[in-house]
């Protein structure tokens, strides 16, 4: 019981009203980002949209772009009106990978001393659900970024690949790990060793993406899914996300144990009482994120 109670403050901390730090101030004043565009979407502004925006280089993921994306993620994480986030790119490219021109002269020492690519992981620490809406190329770091998200929706012309082998390196932002967990060893190994691309249809069949849509409606569909998620209790959504993600880190026994504790913890929330009472009273639940 004590362990269950101990979990709640962690979840609540994320959902607390924003401390007005620099990232949030920048966002609230309509920050002029160089490499991304951010907007609030959905009927009540409940969806945070981040659009990668370096079209001339197919959204190659330079350091500045990742830093801006992290800033936007933090602002949406702290914004109490946002319940879910959509990450997208352009019609031709979600992202064609880490910026090869930026990294080509780096030495081993540079990589080690700067912890190269470690700040990409910020995306995996966001408590609110993130949906990747992938049109066009999701290559190398682009594919890895999509796989850090919680749900991947693909446009029908999307292409996924880990082509690092073709430029003399290997995936460095989780590609060998997350792709293998998503599609199994044989296909992941083939993709990583050949650099071959997976079509949206093959990616869906392999379990990498959950749904495919026409190019022009993809982002709207992702926003609608995010809006649906955002209409649920934020605290329960965060708990559910934590529990599903634990499946990638734990044994089945450990994962089931954690799930049970998290399930019990929902009974300490007002929203569980409201949700079940609303069901019994045959009305729509009015969640307060408490
Ligand atoms: N980094 C930097 N610039 C890139 C880029 C990248 N990853 N991908 C594309 N660009 C640039 C090109 O250099 C080109 O710029 P210029 O006009 O200044 O020459 C512009 O984007 C358009 O690209 P192309 O002319 O090549 O367009 P295309 O339609 O002929 O080909 C493509 C498209 C197949 C995606 C091709 O650009 C390509 O193969 N890109 C590289 C893909 C890749 O290897 N990604 C992995 C990067 S390594 C990585 O991501 C490591 C990691 O794990 C984090």
Short mmCIF file of C-alpha atoms and ligand atoms in Angstrom, two decimals:
data_model
loop_
_atom_site.label_atom_id
_atom_site.label_comp_id
_atom_site.label_asym_id
_atom_site.label_seq_id
_atom_site.Cartn_x
_atom_site.Cartn_y
_atom_site.Cartn_z
CA UNK A 1 0.00 0.00 0.00
CA UNK A 2 2.83 2.37 0.91
CA UNK A 3 4.49 1.62 -2.43
CA UNK A 4 1.26 2.41 -4.25
CA UNK A 5 0.86 5.72 -2.42
CA UNK A 6 4.48 6.55 -3.17
CA UNK A 7 3.76 6.40 -6.93
CA UNK A 8 1.09 9.10 -6.97
CA UNK A 9 3.19 12.16 -6.14
CA UNK A 10 5.47 11.28 -9.07
CA UNK A 11 2.59 11.29 -11.50
CA UNK A 12 0.98 14.37 -9.94
CA UNK A 13 4.24 16.31 -10.13
CA UNK A 14 4.04 16.16 -13.92
CA UNK A 15 0.48 17.37 -14.03
CA UNK A 16 0.89 20.30 -11.66
CA UNK A 17 0.25 23.78 -13.10
CA UNK A 18 3.30 25.19 -14.81
CA UNK A 19 6.23 26.74 -13.06
CA UNK A 20 6.90 29.70 -15.34
CA UNK A 21 10.41 28.74 -16.40
CA UNK A 22 12.20 30.13 -19.44
CA UNK A 23 11.00 27.40 -21.83
CA UNK A 24 7.36 28.03 -21.02
CA UNK A 25 7.74 31.80 -21.23
CA UNK A 26 9.32 31.42 -24.63
CA UNK A 27 6.48 29.23 -25.84
CA UNK A 28 3.72 31.35 -24.33
CA UNK A 29 5.03 34.42 -26.12
CA UNK A 30 4.94 32.56 -29.45
CA UNK A 31 8.61 31.69 -29.61
CA UNK A 32 10.18 32.11 -33.01
CA UNK A 33 11.86 28.79 -33.38
CA UNK A 34 14.30 28.38 -36.25
CA UNK A 35 13.87 24.67 -36.95
CA UNK A 36 10.38 23.77 -35.72
CA UNK A 37 6.86 25.20 -35.68
CA UNK A 38 4.61 24.72 -32.65
CA UNK A 39 0.86 25.19 -32.36
CA UNK A 40 -1.95 24.19 -30.07
CA UNK A 41 -4.65 22.22 -31.86
CA UNK A 42 -7.95 20.57 -31.06
CA UNK A 43 -11.20 22.10 -29.88
CA UNK A 44 -9.88 23.23 -26.50
CA UNK A 45 -6.24 23.55 -27.47
CA UNK A 46 -5.67 20.19 -25.82
CA UNK A 47 -3.15 18.97 -28.41
CA UNK A 48 0.40 20.30 -28.72
CA UNK A 49 1.66 20.07 -32.31
CA UNK A 50 5.39 20.11 -33.07
CA UNK A 51 6.31 20.28 -36.75
CA UNK A 52 9.96 19.69 -37.71
CA UNK A 53 10.72 22.42 -40.22
CA UNK A 54 14.00 22.21 -42.16
CA UNK A 55 12.43 21.28 -45.51
CA UNK A 56 15.49 22.15 -47.63
CA UNK A 57 17.48 19.38 -45.94
CA UNK A 58 14.53 17.00 -45.44
CA UNK A 59 14.38 17.86 -41.73
CA UNK A 60 17.90 16.61 -41.03
CA UNK A 61 18.13 16.56 -37.27
CA UNK A 62 20.79 19.11 -36.36
CA UNK A 63 21.64 19.86 -32.76
CA UNK A 64 19.63 23.10 -32.77
CA UNK A 65 16.51 21.31 -33.99
CA UNK A 66 16.69 18.74 -31.20
CA UNK A 67 17.24 21.51 -28.62
CA UNK A 68 14.19 23.40 -29.90
CA UNK A 69 12.11 20.22 -29.95
CA UNK A 70 13.08 19.55 -26.33
CA UNK A 71 12.13 23.10 -25.38
CA UNK A 72 8.72 22.69 -27.03
CA UNK A 73 8.19 19.29 -25.39
CA UNK A 74 8.92 20.79 -21.98
CA UNK A 75 6.52 23.67 -22.60
CA UNK A 76 3.72 21.30 -23.65
CA UNK A 77 4.51 18.98 -20.75
CA UNK A 78 4.04 21.87 -18.33
CA UNK A 79 0.93 23.29 -20.03
CA UNK A 80 -2.08 22.02 -18.05
CA UNK A 81 -4.42 22.45 -21.04
CA UNK A 82 -2.38 20.07 -23.22
CA UNK A 83 -3.22 16.39 -22.86
CA UNK A 84 -1.25 14.88 -25.74
CA UNK A 85 1.38 15.89 -28.29
CA UNK A 86 1.74 15.24 -32.04
CA UNK A 87 5.21 15.25 -33.61
CA UNK A 88 5.32 15.57 -37.39
CA UNK A 89 7.46 16.78 -40.29
CA UNK A 90 6.62 17.67 -43.88
CA UNK A 91 4.98 15.71 -46.71
CA UNK A 92 8.34 14.65 -48.20
CA UNK A 93 10.17 13.90 -44.96
CA UNK A 94 9.38 13.32 -41.34
CA UNK A 95 13.19 13.46 -40.93
CA UNK A 96 16.02 12.08 -43.06
CA UNK A 97 18.19 11.37 -40.02
CA UNK A 98 20.84 13.05 -37.94
CA UNK A 99 22.53 15.92 -39.77
CA UNK A 100 25.35 14.19 -41.61
CA UNK A 101 27.08 17.44 -42.54
CA UNK A 102 27.10 18.53 -38.91
CA UNK A 103 28.53 15.28 -37.56
CA UNK A 104 30.83 14.07 -40.32
CA UNK A 105 34.05 15.53 -38.86
CA UNK A 106 33.37 14.58 -35.25
CA UNK A 107 36.00 12.46 -33.52
CA UNK A 108 35.46 9.67 -31.03
CA UNK A 109 36.64 12.08 -28.33
CA UNK A 110 34.07 14.68 -29.45
CA UNK A 111 31.30 12.08 -29.24
CA UNK A 112 32.35 10.94 -25.77
CA UNK A 113 33.01 14.35 -24.26
CA UNK A 114 29.77 15.88 -25.58
CA UNK A 115 27.64 12.79 -24.85
CA UNK A 116 26.65 13.04 -28.51
CA UNK A 117 22.93 12.33 -29.12
CA UNK A 118 22.14 11.82 -25.43
CA UNK A 119 19.84 14.88 -25.36
CA UNK A 120 17.64 13.16 -27.98
CA UNK A 121 16.33 10.99 -25.12
CA UNK A 122 14.28 13.88 -23.68
CA UNK A 123 11.42 12.71 -25.90
CA UNK A 124 11.30 9.38 -24.07
CA UNK A 125 10.91 11.12 -20.71
CA UNK A 126 7.76 13.06 -21.60
CA UNK A 127 4.86 11.82 -19.46
CA UNK A 128 2.15 12.97 -21.86
CA UNK A 129 1.50 10.69 -24.84
CA UNK A 130 3.33 11.63 -28.04
CA UNK A 131 2.02 10.54 -31.46
CA UNK A 132 4.40 10.55 -34.42
CA UNK A 133 2.65 11.45 -37.69
CA UNK A 134 5.10 10.26 -40.36
CA UNK A 135 4.87 11.33 -43.98
CA UNK A 136 7.72 10.58 -46.37
CA UNK A 137 11.19 9.64 -45.16
CA UNK A 138 11.76 8.50 -41.59
CA UNK A 139 15.39 7.51 -41.98
CA UNK A 140 18.10 6.88 -39.41
CA UNK A 141 17.53 9.31 -36.55
CA UNK A 142 14.13 10.13 -38.10
CA UNK A 143 13.01 6.55 -37.70
CA UNK A 144 14.53 6.50 -34.20
CA UNK A 145 12.68 9.70 -33.24
CA UNK A 146 9.38 8.20 -34.45
CA UNK A 147 10.07 5.05 -32.44
CA UNK A 148 10.62 7.11 -29.27
CA UNK A 149 7.01 8.27 -29.62
CA UNK A 150 4.13 6.28 -28.12
CA UNK A 151 2.07 5.75 -31.26
CA UNK A 152 3.18 5.96 -34.90
CA UNK A 153 0.65 6.93 -37.58
CA UNK A 154 2.03 6.77 -41.14
CA UNK A 155 1.07 8.47 -44.37
CA UNK A 156 0.66 5.97 -47.20
CA UNK A 157 3.96 7.04 -48.83
CA UNK A 158 6.03 6.90 -45.63
CA UNK A 159 9.33 5.02 -45.73
CA UNK A 160 11.19 3.79 -42.67
CA UNK A 161 14.84 2.79 -42.63
CA UNK A 162 18.04 2.63 -40.61
CA UNK A 163 20.50 3.38 -43.43
CA UNK A 164 23.47 4.29 -41.20
CA UNK A 165 25.37 1.23 -42.44
CA UNK A 166 25.55 2.88 -45.89
CA UNK A 167 27.50 5.83 -44.46
CA UNK A 168 29.85 3.78 -42.33
CA UNK A 169 28.16 3.90 -38.96
CA UNK A 170 25.28 2.32 -37.03
CA UNK A 171 22.09 3.70 -35.46
CA UNK A 172 22.96 5.74 -32.37
CA UNK A 173 19.61 6.86 -30.97
CA UNK A 174 18.02 3.51 -30.14
CA UNK A 175 17.49 2.13 -33.67
CA UNK A 176 19.02 -1.28 -33.06
CA UNK A 177 17.07 -1.63 -29.81
CA UNK A 178 13.62 -0.17 -30.45
CA UNK A 179 13.34 -1.47 -34.03
CA UNK A 180 14.20 -4.97 -32.86
CA UNK A 181 11.55 -4.83 -30.13
CA UNK A 182 9.00 -3.43 -32.60
CA UNK A 183 9.46 -5.73 -35.60
CA UNK A 184 11.49 -8.69 -34.30
CA UNK A 185 15.11 -9.70 -34.85
CA UNK A 186 15.07 -10.95 -38.44
CA UNK A 187 13.51 -7.86 -40.05
CA UNK A 188 15.39 -5.43 -37.77
CA UNK A 189 18.69 -7.14 -38.53
CA UNK A 190 17.98 -7.09 -42.26
CA UNK A 191 17.11 -3.37 -42.15
CA UNK A 192 20.14 -2.42 -40.04
CA UNK A 193 22.60 -4.48 -42.09
CA UNK A 194 21.30 -3.54 -45.55
CA UNK A 195 19.83 -0.06 -44.98
CA UNK A 196 16.76 -1.18 -46.98
CA UNK A 197 13.57 0.81 -46.52
CA UNK A 198 10.22 -0.41 -45.23
CA UNK A 199 7.05 0.93 -46.86
CA UNK A 200 4.18 2.20 -44.70
CA UNK A 201 2.22 -0.94 -45.55
CA UNK A 202 5.09 -3.26 -44.57
CA UNK A 203 5.72 -1.19 -41.43
CA UNK A 204 2.10 -1.65 -40.43
CA UNK A 205 2.22 -5.36 -41.10
CA UNK A 206 5.39 -5.61 -39.00
CA UNK A 207 3.77 -3.74 -36.09
CA UNK A 208 5.93 -0.62 -36.32
CA UNK A 209 2.98 1.68 -37.08
CA UNK A 210 -0.58 1.39 -35.84
CA UNK A 211 -2.50 3.03 -38.72
CA UNK A 212 -1.96 4.34 -42.26
CA UNK A 213 -3.75 7.37 -43.74
CA UNK A 214 -3.65 9.38 -46.97
CA UNK A 215 -0.77 11.89 -46.94
CA UNK A 216 -3.05 14.92 -46.76
CA UNK A 217 -5.19 13.71 -43.82
CA UNK A 218 -2.46 12.09 -41.70
CA UNK A 219 -1.72 15.00 -39.36
CA UNK A 220 -5.40 15.73 -38.79
CA UNK A 221 -6.00 12.06 -37.95
CA UNK A 222 -3.11 12.15 -35.47
CA UNK A 223 -4.55 15.32 -33.91
CA UNK A 224 -7.94 13.63 -33.57
CA UNK A 225 -6.36 10.64 -31.84
CA UNK A 226 -4.43 13.00 -29.54
CA UNK A 227 -7.64 14.90 -28.79
CA UNK A 228 -9.40 11.66 -27.87
CA UNK A 229 -6.56 10.78 -25.48
CA UNK A 230 -6.57 14.32 -24.06
CA UNK A 231 -10.28 14.02 -23.21
CA UNK A 232 -9.45 11.32 -20.67
CA UNK A 233 -8.04 11.98 -17.21
CA UNK A 234 -4.46 13.24 -17.58
CA UNK A 235 -3.32 11.52 -14.44
CA UNK A 236 -4.77 8.15 -15.50
CA UNK A 237 -3.34 8.56 -19.03
CA UNK A 238 0.12 9.19 -17.55
CA UNK A 239 -0.21 6.09 -15.36
CA UNK A 240 -1.36 3.98 -18.33
CA UNK A 241 1.56 5.20 -20.46
CA UNK A 242 4.04 4.40 -17.69
CA UNK A 243 2.62 0.91 -17.37
CA UNK A 244 2.75 0.08 -21.11
CA UNK A 245 6.30 1.46 -21.37
CA UNK A 246 7.37 -0.76 -18.49
CA UNK A 247 6.73 -3.74 -20.78
CA UNK A 248 9.90 -2.77 -22.67
CA UNK A 249 12.07 -2.62 -19.58
CA UNK A 250 10.90 -5.43 -17.30
CA UNK A 251 10.29 -9.15 -17.16
CA UNK A 252 6.65 -10.25 -17.42
CA UNK A 253 6.48 -10.93 -13.68
CA UNK A 254 8.00 -7.56 -12.76
CA UNK A 255 5.85 -5.76 -15.30
CA UNK A 256 2.65 -7.36 -14.06
CA UNK A 257 3.61 -6.48 -10.49
CA UNK A 258 4.16 -2.83 -11.44
CA UNK A 259 0.92 -2.78 -13.43
CA UNK A 260 -0.99 -4.05 -10.40
CA UNK A 261 0.49 -1.30 -8.19
CA UNK A 262 -0.28 1.37 -10.77
CA UNK A 263 -3.80 -0.03 -11.16
CA UNK A 264 -4.28 0.15 -7.38
CA UNK A 265 -2.92 3.71 -7.40
CA UNK A 266 -5.73 4.84 -9.73
CA UNK A 267 -8.13 4.11 -6.84
CA UNK A 268 -6.49 6.96 -4.92
CA UNK A 269 -7.60 9.47 -7.59
CA UNK A 270 -10.81 11.48 -7.81
CA UNK A 271 -10.98 10.66 -11.51
CA UNK A 272 -11.38 6.91 -10.86
CA UNK A 273 -14.31 7.70 -8.53
CA UNK A 274 -15.79 10.10 -11.10
CA UNK A 275 -15.30 7.68 -14.01
CA UNK A 276 -16.97 4.74 -12.32
CA UNK A 277 -19.73 6.87 -10.76
CA UNK A 278 -20.47 8.39 -14.17
CA UNK A 279 -20.72 4.91 -15.67
CA UNK A 280 -23.21 3.83 -13.00
CA UNK A 281 -25.20 7.06 -13.40
CA UNK A 282 -25.18 6.63 -17.19
CA UNK A 283 -23.56 10.01 -17.89
CA UNK A 284 -20.29 11.24 -19.36
CA UNK A 285 -17.41 11.43 -16.90
CA UNK A 286 -16.15 14.90 -16.01
CA UNK A 287 -12.50 14.34 -15.21
CA UNK A 288 -10.58 16.92 -13.17
CA UNK A 289 -7.11 15.40 -13.55
CA UNK A 290 -6.91 14.78 -9.82
N1 LIG B 1 21.87 15.15 -43.07
C1 LIG B 1 22.19 16.29 -43.67
N2 LIG B 1 21.63 16.67 -44.83
C2 LIG B 1 20.74 15.85 -45.41
C3 LIG B 1 20.36 14.63 -44.82
C4 LIG B 1 20.97 14.29 -43.58
N3 LIG B 1 20.65 13.18 -42.91
N4 LIG B 1 19.46 14.03 -45.62
C5 LIG B 1 19.27 14.85 -46.67
N5 LIG B 1 20.04 15.94 -46.55
C6 LIG B 1 20.14 17.08 -47.47
C7 LIG B 1 20.95 16.76 -48.69
O1 LIG B 1 22.33 16.87 -48.44
C8 LIG B 1 20.43 17.79 -49.67
O2 LIG B 1 21.03 19.03 -49.34
P1 LIG B 1 21.72 19.94 -50.50
O3 LIG B 1 20.56 20.34 -51.38
O4 LIG B 1 22.31 21.07 -49.76
O5 LIG B 1 22.67 19.05 -51.21
C9 LIG B 1 18.97 17.90 -49.29
O6 LIG B 1 18.84 17.38 -47.97
C10 LIG B 1 18.06 17.08 -50.19
O7 LIG B 1 18.56 15.77 -50.19
P2 LIG B 1 18.84 14.94 -51.55
O8 LIG B 1 19.27 15.84 -52.62
O9 LIG B 1 19.75 13.81 -51.19
O10 LIG B 1 17.35 14.43 -51.85
P3 LIG B 1 16.92 13.08 -52.58
O11 LIG B 1 15.44 13.18 -52.75
O12 LIG B 1 17.75 12.84 -53.78
O13 LIG B 1 17.27 11.91 -51.53
C11 LIG B 1 17.28 10.85 -49.37
C12 LIG B 1 16.57 11.83 -50.31
C13 LIG B 1 17.17 9.43 -49.91
C14 LIG B 1 16.55 10.95 -48.02
C15 LIG B 1 18.76 11.24 -49.22
O14 LIG B 1 18.86 12.62 -48.92
C16 LIG B 1 19.49 10.49 -48.12
O15 LIG B 1 19.86 9.35 -48.32
N6 LIG B 1 19.72 11.15 -46.97
C17 LIG B 1 20.51 10.57 -45.88
C18 LIG B 1 19.75 9.51 -45.12
C19 LIG B 1 20.62 8.93 -44.05
O16 LIG B 1 21.67 8.36 -44.30
N7 LIG B 1 20.17 9.08 -42.79
C20 LIG B 1 20.89 8.58 -41.63
C21 LIG B 1 21.74 9.66 -41.03
S1 LIG B 1 22.79 9.06 -39.76
C22 LIG B 1 21.81 8.97 -38.37
O17 LIG B 1 20.65 9.30 -38.37
C23 LIG B 1 22.51 8.44 -37.11
C24 LIG B 1 21.63 8.19 -35.97
O18 LIG B 1 21.35 7.06 -35.62
C25 LIG B 1 21.10 9.29 -35.16
#
